Amino acid sequence: NHFSMWEEAYLGRPDWKSIFKGYKATLDYPGCAMFAELMAEYPNAKVLLTVRSAESWYKSVSDTIWSPISPEEHWVWRWNVRLSYGRTWQRVAKMFTKKTLLPGVTRR
């Protein structure tokens, strides 16, 4: 499944051709944490960078990805219950968080 391919990428074994088969772009999670690796693989790709304060980012991620009761109608719960690869999604989400957490920022 697709989350297993992203898990391999986070472990340093990306198969970009398989990950992007049928796709032309990536945005936000999970690709944004691999921007350096993706830029090395696709040096001619266009990259858009959104900049915001650490506080704004922390509030956003706390209200969505990290929230057990998110405004997206508990989407994490739905995915984990309904999809057979929910545990893989959880592992990739933890890898993403570890790779992207700002120095000095701790999760409350």
Short mmCIF file of N, CA, C and O in Angstrom, two decimals:
data_model
loop_
_atom_site.label_atom_id
_atom_site.label_comp_id
_atom_site.label_asym_id
_atom_site.label_seq_id
_atom_site.Cartn_x
_atom_site.Cartn_y
_atom_site.Cartn_z
N ASN A 1 0.83 -1.19 0.00
CA ASN A 1 0.00 0.00 0.00
C ASN A 1 0.87 1.25 0.00
O ASN A 1 2.07 1.19 0.22
N HIS A 2 0.24 2.36 -0.25
CA HIS A 2 0.98 3.61 -0.41
C HIS A 2 1.70 4.05 0.87
O HIS A 2 2.81 4.56 0.82
N PHE A 3 1.07 3.86 2.02
CA PHE A 3 1.72 4.26 3.27
C PHE A 3 2.96 3.43 3.54
O PHE A 3 3.93 3.93 4.09
N SER A 4 2.96 2.17 3.13
CA SER A 4 4.16 1.34 3.29
C SER A 4 5.31 1.87 2.45
O SER A 4 6.47 1.84 2.88
N MET A 5 5.00 2.37 1.26
CA MET A 5 6.05 2.96 0.42
C MET A 5 6.61 4.22 1.06
O MET A 5 7.83 4.45 1.02
N TRP A 6 5.74 5.04 1.67
CA TRP A 6 6.24 6.23 2.36
C TRP A 6 7.04 5.84 3.60
O TRP A 6 8.04 6.47 3.92
N GLU A 7 6.64 4.77 4.26
CA GLU A 7 7.40 4.29 5.42
C GLU A 7 8.82 3.92 4.99
O GLU A 7 9.80 4.28 5.65
N GLU A 8 8.93 3.22 3.88
CA GLU A 8 10.25 2.86 3.35
C GLU A 8 11.07 4.12 3.02
O GLU A 8 12.27 4.17 3.26
N ALA A 9 10.41 5.12 2.46
CA ALA A 9 11.11 6.37 2.15
C ALA A 9 11.64 7.02 3.42
O ALA A 9 12.79 7.47 3.46
N TYR A 10 10.84 7.07 4.46
CA TYR A 10 11.28 7.66 5.73
C TYR A 10 12.42 6.86 6.36
O TYR A 10 13.23 7.40 7.10
N LEU A 11 12.47 5.57 6.05
CA LEU A 11 13.56 4.73 6.55
C LEU A 11 14.81 4.80 5.68
O LEU A 11 15.78 4.08 5.91
N GLY A 12 14.77 5.67 4.66
CA GLY A 12 15.95 5.85 3.80
C GLY A 12 15.98 4.96 2.59
O GLY A 12 17.01 4.87 1.92
N ARG A 13 14.86 4.30 2.27
CA ARG A 13 14.80 3.40 1.12
C ARG A 13 13.65 3.80 0.18
O ARG A 13 12.75 2.99 -0.08
N PRO A 14 13.69 5.03 -0.33
CA PRO A 14 12.56 5.48 -1.16
C PRO A 14 12.55 4.83 -2.54
O PRO A 14 13.60 4.62 -3.14
N ASP A 15 11.37 4.51 -3.02
CA ASP A 15 11.16 4.08 -4.40
C ASP A 15 10.24 5.13 -5.01
O ASP A 15 9.03 4.96 -5.07
N TRP A 16 10.84 6.26 -5.39
CA TRP A 16 10.06 7.40 -5.84
C TRP A 16 9.19 7.07 -7.04
O TRP A 16 8.06 7.56 -7.14
N LYS A 17 9.67 6.24 -7.96
CA LYS A 17 8.87 5.90 -9.14
C LYS A 17 7.58 5.20 -8.74
O LYS A 17 6.52 5.49 -9.29
N SER A 18 7.65 4.31 -7.78
CA SER A 18 6.44 3.62 -7.32
C SER A 18 5.54 4.55 -6.53
O SER A 18 4.32 4.53 -6.69
N ILE A 19 6.14 5.36 -5.67
CA ILE A 19 5.34 6.29 -4.86
C ILE A 19 4.54 7.24 -5.74
O ILE A 19 3.36 7.50 -5.48
N PHE A 20 5.17 7.75 -6.79
CA PHE A 20 4.52 8.76 -7.62
C PHE A 20 3.87 8.20 -8.88
O PHE A 20 3.41 8.97 -9.72
N LYS A 21 3.78 6.88 -9.00
CA LYS A 21 3.10 6.28 -10.15
C LYS A 21 1.64 6.75 -10.16
O LYS A 21 0.91 6.57 -9.20
N GLY A 22 1.26 7.40 -11.23
CA GLY A 22 -0.10 7.91 -11.35
C GLY A 22 -0.29 9.30 -10.75
O GLY A 22 -1.40 9.83 -10.77
N TYR A 23 0.77 9.88 -10.21
CA TYR A 23 0.70 11.21 -9.60
C TYR A 23 1.68 12.14 -10.31
O TYR A 23 2.68 11.71 -10.85
N LYS A 24 1.40 13.43 -10.24
CA LYS A 24 2.28 14.43 -10.82
C LYS A 24 2.85 15.37 -9.77
O LYS A 24 3.72 16.17 -10.07
N ALA A 25 2.33 15.30 -8.53
CA ALA A 25 2.77 16.25 -7.51
C ALA A 25 2.51 15.68 -6.12
O ALA A 25 1.81 14.69 -5.96
N THR A 26 3.11 16.33 -5.15
CA THR A 26 2.82 16.04 -3.75
C THR A 26 2.71 17.36 -3.02
O THR A 26 3.30 18.36 -3.43
N LEU A 27 1.94 17.37 -1.96
CA LEU A 27 1.86 18.56 -1.14
C LEU A 27 1.60 18.14 0.30
O LEU A 27 1.03 17.09 0.55
N ASP A 28 2.06 18.94 1.19
CA ASP A 28 1.85 18.72 2.61
C ASP A 28 2.29 17.31 3.01
O ASP A 28 3.29 16.81 2.53
N TYR A 29 1.58 16.69 3.90
CA TYR A 29 1.92 15.39 4.47
C TYR A 29 1.64 14.28 3.48
O TYR A 29 0.59 14.30 2.85
N PRO A 30 2.50 13.30 3.30
CA PRO A 30 3.77 13.06 3.98
C PRO A 30 4.98 13.57 3.22
O PRO A 30 6.09 13.51 3.71
N GLY A 31 4.79 14.09 2.03
CA GLY A 31 5.91 14.49 1.19
C GLY A 31 6.72 15.68 1.68
O GLY A 31 7.92 15.76 1.43
N CYS A 32 6.06 16.59 2.41
CA CYS A 32 6.77 17.82 2.80
C CYS A 32 7.97 17.54 3.70
O CYS A 32 8.94 18.29 3.67
N ALA A 33 7.95 16.49 4.47
CA ALA A 33 9.09 16.18 5.34
C ALA A 33 10.26 15.62 4.54
O ALA A 33 11.38 15.55 5.04
N MET A 34 10.02 15.23 3.31
CA MET A 34 11.06 14.65 2.46
C MET A 34 11.48 15.62 1.36
O MET A 34 12.00 15.21 0.33
N PHE A 35 11.27 16.93 1.59
CA PHE A 35 11.53 17.90 0.53
C PHE A 35 12.97 17.85 0.03
O PHE A 35 13.21 17.96 -1.18
N ALA A 36 13.94 17.68 0.90
CA ALA A 36 15.34 17.67 0.46
C ALA A 36 15.61 16.46 -0.44
O ALA A 36 16.26 16.58 -1.49
N GLU A 37 15.10 15.31 -0.04
CA GLU A 37 15.28 14.09 -0.82
C GLU A 37 14.56 14.20 -2.16
O GLU A 37 15.09 13.79 -3.21
N LEU A 38 13.37 14.78 -2.15
CA LEU A 38 12.61 14.93 -3.39
C LEU A 38 13.27 15.94 -4.32
O LEU A 38 13.30 15.73 -5.54
N MET A 39 13.83 17.01 -3.77
CA MET A 39 14.52 17.99 -4.61
C MET A 39 15.78 17.38 -5.23
O MET A 39 16.12 17.71 -6.38
N ALA A 40 16.44 16.50 -4.51
CA ALA A 40 17.62 15.82 -5.07
C ALA A 40 17.20 14.86 -6.18
O ALA A 40 17.89 14.76 -7.20
N GLU A 41 16.08 14.18 -5.99
CA GLU A 41 15.60 13.22 -7.00
C GLU A 41 15.02 13.91 -8.23
O GLU A 41 15.17 13.44 -9.35
N TYR A 42 14.35 15.03 -8.01
CA TYR A 42 13.68 15.77 -9.08
C TYR A 42 14.19 17.21 -9.10
O TYR A 42 13.47 18.15 -8.74
N PRO A 43 15.44 17.42 -9.55
CA PRO A 43 16.04 18.76 -9.47
C PRO A 43 15.34 19.83 -10.31
O PRO A 43 15.49 21.01 -10.04
N ASN A 44 14.56 19.45 -11.31
CA ASN A 44 13.87 20.42 -12.15
C ASN A 44 12.43 20.68 -11.71
O ASN A 44 11.71 21.44 -12.36
N ALA A 45 12.01 20.06 -10.62
CA ALA A 45 10.64 20.24 -10.14
C ALA A 45 10.45 21.63 -9.55
O ALA A 45 11.38 22.22 -9.02
N LYS A 46 9.24 22.13 -9.68
CA LYS A 46 8.91 23.40 -9.05
C LYS A 46 8.57 23.13 -7.59
O LYS A 46 7.86 22.19 -7.26
N VAL A 47 9.08 23.97 -6.70
CA VAL A 47 8.84 23.83 -5.27
C VAL A 47 8.24 25.13 -4.75
O VAL A 47 8.79 26.20 -5.00
N LEU A 48 7.12 25.01 -4.07
CA LEU A 48 6.48 26.17 -3.45
C LEU A 48 6.67 26.04 -1.94
O LEU A 48 6.36 25.01 -1.36
N LEU A 49 7.16 27.09 -1.32
CA LEU A 49 7.41 27.08 0.11
C LEU A 49 6.47 28.05 0.80
O LEU A 49 6.40 29.23 0.46
N THR A 50 5.73 27.53 1.76
CA THR A 50 4.85 28.36 2.57
C THR A 50 5.55 28.59 3.90
O THR A 50 6.01 27.65 4.54
N VAL A 51 5.61 29.84 4.31
CA VAL A 51 6.30 30.19 5.54
C VAL A 51 5.29 30.75 6.53
O VAL A 51 4.46 31.58 6.16
N ARG A 52 5.37 30.28 7.76
CA ARG A 52 4.54 30.82 8.83
C ARG A 52 5.25 30.65 10.16
O ARG A 52 6.23 29.92 10.24
N SER A 53 4.73 31.27 11.17
CA SER A 53 5.38 31.21 12.48
C SER A 53 5.28 29.81 13.08
O SER A 53 4.37 29.04 12.75
N ALA A 54 6.21 29.49 13.96
CA ALA A 54 6.18 28.20 14.66
C ALA A 54 4.89 28.06 15.46
O ALA A 54 4.31 26.97 15.53
N GLU A 55 4.43 29.15 16.04
CA GLU A 55 3.21 29.11 16.84
C GLU A 55 1.99 28.76 15.98
O GLU A 55 1.15 27.97 16.36
N SER A 56 1.92 29.37 14.79
CA SER A 56 0.82 29.11 13.87
C SER A 56 0.85 27.64 13.42
O SER A 56 -0.19 26.97 13.35
N TRP A 57 2.04 27.15 13.09
CA TRP A 57 2.17 25.75 12.68
C TRP A 57 1.76 24.83 13.82
O TRP A 57 1.01 23.88 13.61
N TYR A 58 2.23 25.10 15.03
CA TYR A 58 1.94 24.23 16.17
C TYR A 58 0.44 24.19 16.43
O TYR A 58 -0.13 23.13 16.67
N LYS A 59 -0.24 25.34 16.36
CA LYS A 59 -1.69 25.36 16.58
C LYS A 59 -2.39 24.54 15.51
O LYS A 59 -3.30 23.75 15.80
N SER A 60 -1.98 24.68 14.26
CA SER A 60 -2.59 23.95 13.17
C SER A 60 -2.44 22.44 13.33
O SER A 60 -3.40 21.69 13.23
N VAL A 61 -1.22 21.99 13.58
CA VAL A 61 -0.99 20.55 13.71
C VAL A 61 -1.66 19.99 14.97
O VAL A 61 -2.16 18.87 14.98
N SER A 62 -1.72 20.77 16.03
CA SER A 62 -2.39 20.33 17.26
C SER A 62 -3.90 20.19 17.06
O SER A 62 -4.53 19.33 17.66
N ASP A 63 -4.45 21.06 16.22
CA ASP A 63 -5.89 21.03 15.97
C ASP A 63 -6.29 19.99 14.92
O ASP A 63 -7.47 19.70 14.77
N THR A 64 -5.31 19.45 14.18
CA THR A 64 -5.66 18.52 13.10
C THR A 64 -4.93 17.19 13.28
O THR A 64 -5.47 16.27 13.86
N ILE A 65 -3.71 17.09 12.78
CA ILE A 65 -2.98 15.82 12.75
C ILE A 65 -2.82 15.21 14.13
O ILE A 65 -3.00 14.00 14.31
N TRP A 66 -2.50 16.01 15.14
CA TRP A 66 -2.26 15.47 16.47
C TRP A 66 -3.52 15.35 17.32
O TRP A 66 -3.48 14.78 18.40
N SER A 67 -4.62 15.90 16.89
CA SER A 67 -5.82 15.94 17.72
C SER A 67 -6.64 14.66 17.60
O SER A 67 -6.97 14.23 16.51
N PRO A 68 -6.98 14.05 18.74
CA PRO A 68 -7.87 12.88 18.67
C PRO A 68 -9.29 13.28 18.29
O PRO A 68 -10.07 12.47 17.82
N ILE A 69 -9.64 14.53 18.48
CA ILE A 69 -10.96 15.03 18.11
C ILE A 69 -10.73 16.24 17.21
O ILE A 69 -10.79 17.38 17.64
N SER A 70 -10.45 15.96 15.96
CA SER A 70 -10.09 17.04 15.04
C SER A 70 -11.32 17.60 14.33
O SER A 70 -12.36 16.95 14.24
N PRO A 71 -11.19 18.81 13.80
CA PRO A 71 -12.29 19.40 13.04
C PRO A 71 -12.63 18.61 11.78
O PRO A 71 -13.69 18.79 11.21
N GLU A 72 -11.75 17.73 11.36
CA GLU A 72 -12.00 16.92 10.15
C GLU A 72 -12.85 15.69 10.47
O GLU A 72 -12.71 14.65 9.85
N GLU A 73 -13.72 15.79 11.47
CA GLU A 73 -14.64 14.72 11.83
C GLU A 73 -13.92 13.42 12.18
O GLU A 73 -14.30 12.35 11.72
N HIS A 74 -12.91 13.54 13.00
CA HIS A 74 -12.19 12.35 13.50
C HIS A 74 -11.59 11.52 12.36
O HIS A 74 -11.63 10.31 12.36
N TRP A 75 -11.01 12.19 11.35
CA TRP A 75 -10.51 11.47 10.18
C TRP A 75 -9.44 10.45 10.51
O TRP A 75 -9.37 9.39 9.89
N VAL A 76 -8.60 10.71 11.49
CA VAL A 76 -7.56 9.73 11.85
C VAL A 76 -8.22 8.46 12.36
O VAL A 76 -7.86 7.36 11.98
N TRP A 77 -9.21 8.62 13.23
CA TRP A 77 -9.91 7.47 13.78
C TRP A 77 -10.58 6.67 12.68
O TRP A 77 -10.48 5.45 12.63
N ARG A 78 -11.26 7.36 11.75
CA ARG A 78 -11.94 6.66 10.66
C ARG A 78 -10.95 5.86 9.84
O ARG A 78 -11.20 4.71 9.49
N TRP A 79 -9.80 6.46 9.50
CA TRP A 79 -8.82 5.75 8.70
C TRP A 79 -8.27 4.55 9.44
O TRP A 79 -8.12 3.49 8.89
N ASN A 80 -7.94 4.72 10.70
CA ASN A 80 -7.35 3.62 11.46
C ASN A 80 -8.31 2.47 11.64
O ASN A 80 -7.90 1.32 11.66
N VAL A 81 -9.58 2.75 11.78
CA VAL A 81 -10.57 1.69 11.98
C VAL A 81 -10.93 1.02 10.67
O VAL A 81 -11.01 -0.20 10.58
N ARG A 82 -11.14 1.81 9.64
CA ARG A 82 -11.66 1.26 8.37
C ARG A 82 -10.60 0.71 7.44
O ARG A 82 -10.89 -0.15 6.62
N LEU A 83 -9.40 1.18 7.51
CA LEU A 83 -8.38 0.75 6.56
C LEU A 83 -7.46 -0.28 7.20
O LEU A 83 -7.00 -0.10 8.32
N SER A 84 -7.18 -1.31 6.45
CA SER A 84 -6.31 -2.37 6.98
C SER A 84 -4.90 -1.87 7.24
O SER A 84 -4.17 -2.47 8.01
N TYR A 85 -4.51 -0.77 6.63
CA TYR A 85 -3.16 -0.25 6.81
C TYR A 85 -3.12 0.92 7.79
O TYR A 85 -2.20 1.73 7.77
N GLY A 86 -4.08 1.03 8.65
CA GLY A 86 -4.12 2.11 9.62
C GLY A 86 -2.89 2.18 10.50
O GLY A 86 -2.39 3.25 10.83
N ARG A 87 -2.37 1.01 10.91
CA ARG A 87 -1.18 1.00 11.75
C ARG A 87 0.03 1.52 10.99
O ARG A 87 0.88 2.20 11.56
N THR A 88 0.12 1.21 9.71
CA THR A 88 1.21 1.75 8.89
C THR A 88 1.09 3.26 8.84
O THR A 88 2.09 3.97 8.96
N TRP A 89 -0.12 3.77 8.66
CA TRP A 89 -0.34 5.22 8.64
C TRP A 89 0.15 5.83 9.95
O TRP A 89 0.81 6.86 9.94
N GLN A 90 -0.15 5.18 11.07
CA GLN A 90 0.29 5.70 12.36
C GLN A 90 1.81 5.74 12.45
O GLN A 90 2.38 6.71 12.94
N ARG A 91 2.48 4.69 11.98
CA ARG A 91 3.95 4.67 12.01
C ARG A 91 4.54 5.79 11.15
O ARG A 91 5.47 6.48 11.56
N VAL A 92 3.98 5.99 9.95
CA VAL A 92 4.46 7.05 9.07
C VAL A 92 4.21 8.41 9.70
O VAL A 92 5.07 9.30 9.64
N ALA A 93 3.06 8.59 10.33
CA ALA A 93 2.76 9.86 11.00
C ALA A 93 3.77 10.13 12.11
O ALA A 93 4.22 11.27 12.28
N LYS A 94 4.16 9.11 12.86
CA LYS A 94 5.16 9.29 13.91
C LYS A 94 6.52 9.64 13.32
O LYS A 94 7.24 10.48 13.85
N MET A 95 6.89 8.99 12.20
CA MET A 95 8.16 9.30 11.54
C MET A 95 8.14 10.74 11.03
O MET A 95 9.13 11.46 11.15
N PHE A 96 7.01 11.15 10.45
CA PHE A 96 6.85 12.51 9.96
C PHE A 96 7.04 13.51 11.09
O PHE A 96 7.78 14.48 10.97
N THR A 97 6.38 13.26 12.21
CA THR A 97 6.47 14.16 13.36
C THR A 97 7.90 14.26 13.86
O THR A 97 8.40 15.35 14.11
N LYS A 98 8.58 13.13 13.96
CA LYS A 98 9.97 13.13 14.44
C LYS A 98 10.87 13.91 13.49
O LYS A 98 11.73 14.68 13.92
N LYS A 99 10.65 13.74 12.18
CA LYS A 99 11.50 14.39 11.18
C LYS A 99 11.23 15.90 11.10
O LYS A 99 12.13 16.67 10.81
N THR A 100 10.01 16.33 11.38
CA THR A 100 9.66 17.73 11.15
C THR A 100 9.54 18.55 12.42
O THR A 100 9.39 19.77 12.33
N LEU A 101 9.57 17.96 13.58
CA LEU A 101 9.40 18.72 14.81
C LEU A 101 10.53 19.73 14.96
O LEU A 101 11.70 19.40 14.83
N LEU A 102 10.17 20.95 15.19
CA LEU A 102 11.15 22.01 15.31
C LEU A 102 12.02 21.81 16.55
O LEU A 102 11.51 21.40 17.60
N PRO A 103 13.31 22.10 16.48
CA PRO A 103 14.17 21.99 17.66
C PRO A 103 13.61 22.83 18.80
O PRO A 103 13.21 23.98 18.60
N GLY A 104 13.54 22.26 19.98
CA GLY A 104 13.06 22.98 21.14
C GLY A 104 11.56 22.95 21.32
O GLY A 104 11.03 23.38 22.34
N VAL A 105 10.82 22.41 20.33
CA VAL A 105 9.37 22.31 20.45
C VAL A 105 9.02 20.92 20.94
O VAL A 105 9.50 19.93 20.41
N THR A 106 8.23 20.86 21.97
CA THR A 106 7.78 19.57 22.48
C THR A 106 6.27 19.47 22.36
O THR A 106 5.57 20.48 22.45
N ARG A 107 5.81 18.28 22.14
CA ARG A 107 4.37 18.05 22.02
C ARG A 107 3.76 18.03 23.40
O ARG A 107 4.25 17.38 24.30
N ARG A 108 2.68 18.78 23.58
CA ARG A 108 2.02 18.85 24.89
C ARG A 108 1.18 17.64 25.13
O ARG A 108 0.64 17.03 24.30
#
